[in-house]
């Protein structure tokens, strides 16, 4: 097993996760089998209890692990399936060591950070690195380990110490350290400054780690003399200094690595030159270019609670992007803060209210993503009502499905006070209820989590067709509440169809309005399994419906998300103003007209 460690210096938010994913991807393109580990030096056992507004979305794995969103980047870039143990946190390590201490495994010894915690970290890495993640048997060739945070953080010290010991133990030809750093330009002189990188490399060395490769983030291409200076002061060969300057979309990053021969540098350090081939990135290249050329917009209103931080809905945005690219449309996201749609806002801040409704009414499609707690719920219900009544394509995910059911119960069945017991525990008309096996006292990992099977109830529903007319589909879940099975008959008799259910038939998984152009709600989160080039079926359905292509897709069927291009309007390449102003990687997704990081 060969190991690549990716660390970050100078500032956070450098795109370390995308860099680590691109490193994995290019090695995979060289014919190697790659797995990923993310280390998060916080005390939470997992990301499940962390606010998406502070930390970005909680990504859910097949095994039900609630993990850092970087695992989503790895899964998407490499098309692999990771396990909860591929995300190491300080909390997990300390819990394992303290459990051992209580069992008496260290009887007689003083349990300390060094060696007990540092040993536990190394054992964890070695154990997880050999778990196959690409559907084949046996361990991968290379394990890419990303250390969260920035060098010098107090929290990451035990990990740095453990990784220093680990690099020494596995030996020089088996360990490659890539340090991602920043080369800023000072406005006054317009000069690319190497000092922050020099300092962070010095910090790394003082902690016992020596970088083999530097990946320098910068707004524009680095001058040759800047690279020479970095090489001299950081003691890294010039050919091992890779420049990740701002590009028009993140799919260009692996191409940048290849063009600068980063794979050769890695293979050299890891003694893998003989076994790897030249990277094949043909499909990746055409997709990156296609994404730049799309200009015909598809506007999606994202009606959510955390509209101020796009990372809160990262996988949903990615799934929308994959679907938009497959439909040859440029994705434009209009963020609609759910609460702003509510009547109370009309009185308190009429401008926000007007603006929210204007965005909603201007959209080609409406998406209500998952969520917890009652803030903004009434606004989401209004958005679902608007989409239902005006025949605007709608996709409701998890909470987005539950509120669509509540809206239908209120408006069509006439139960004015229909609600979920999550928001009104004593409601007379509980259309969404707490799951019998849930826990209200323990919040961590007590939801219905991970991959579960949904059986299609009819063959002629849009969802069944979009999934390629299979009998069932496995998607990832994360919820505590569900549609009340006692209300299903009433809902169905009024025209709301539950077209997907679990194996018991009591749990509603997919709901559809068959007469509507596209009105689908799902209890699961299809966004987590969407991949570039393999868009999630229901996102594809939404974007296809929003851009007049759904009929063609349904006729042909779209197994594995393969797109029927024949029905599209002629594609007119046009390079438009997709340049970013904020120095981020991703222009494919727009937020109310402005570039955002996603
Ligand atoms: N809060 C809802 C539940 O627990 C929806 C969860 C979600 O959207 N992920 O069921």
mmCIF file of C-alpha atoms and ligand atoms in Angstrom, residues 369-373 397-400 402 422-423 432 447 478-482 523 525, ligand 1:
data_model
loop_
_atom_site.group_PDB
_atom_site.id
_atom_site.type_symbol
_atom_site.label_atom_id
_atom_site.label_comp_id
_atom_site.label_asym_id
_atom_site.label_seq_id
_atom_site.Cartn_x
_atom_site.Cartn_y
_atom_site.Cartn_z
ATOM 1 C CA UNK A 369 -34.152 19.993 -0.140
ATOM 2 C CA UNK A 370 -33.951 18.083 3.141
ATOM 3 C CA UNK A 371 -34.080 19.892 6.451
ATOM 4 C CA UNK A 372 -34.750 19.747 10.169
ATOM 5 C CA UNK A 373 -36.697 21.991 12.525
ATOM 6 C CA UNK A 397 -36.199 15.705 -1.056
ATOM 7 C CA UNK A 398 -36.915 14.153 2.350
ATOM 8 C CA UNK A 399 -38.435 17.160 4.176
ATOM 9 C CA UNK A 400 -39.277 18.449 0.676
ATOM 10 C CA UNK A 402 -43.001 15.535 3.655
ATOM 11 C CA UNK A 422 -41.888 17.254 14.080
ATOM 12 C CA UNK A 423 -43.353 20.779 13.941
ATOM 13 C CA UNK A 432 -46.127 12.981 8.885
ATOM 14 C CA UNK A 447 -32.108 8.268 12.339
ATOM 15 C CA UNK A 478 -31.447 10.270 6.688
ATOM 16 C CA UNK A 479 -34.711 10.890 8.502
ATOM 17 C CA UNK A 480 -36.700 10.432 11.716
ATOM 18 C CA UNK A 481 -40.180 11.182 10.402
ATOM 19 C CA UNK A 482 -42.244 9.550 7.680
ATOM 20 C CA UNK A 523 -38.082 10.241 1.345
ATOM 21 C CA UNK A 525 -31.610 11.623 -0.773
HETATM 22 N N1 LIG B 1 -36.724 16.403 9.483
HETATM 23 C C1 LIG B 1 -37.247 15.368 8.645
HETATM 24 C C2 LIG B 1 -37.092 14.000 9.281
HETATM 25 O O1 LIG B 1 -36.342 13.828 10.212
HETATM 26 C C3 LIG B 1 -36.599 15.383 7.288
HETATM 27 C C4 LIG B 1 -35.163 14.989 7.320
HETATM 28 C C5 LIG B 1 -34.413 15.349 6.079
HETATM 29 O O2 LIG B 1 -34.906 16.137 5.273
HETATM 30 N N2 LIG B 1 -33.229 14.798 5.908
HETATM 31 O O3 LIG B 1 -37.701 13.070 8.843
#
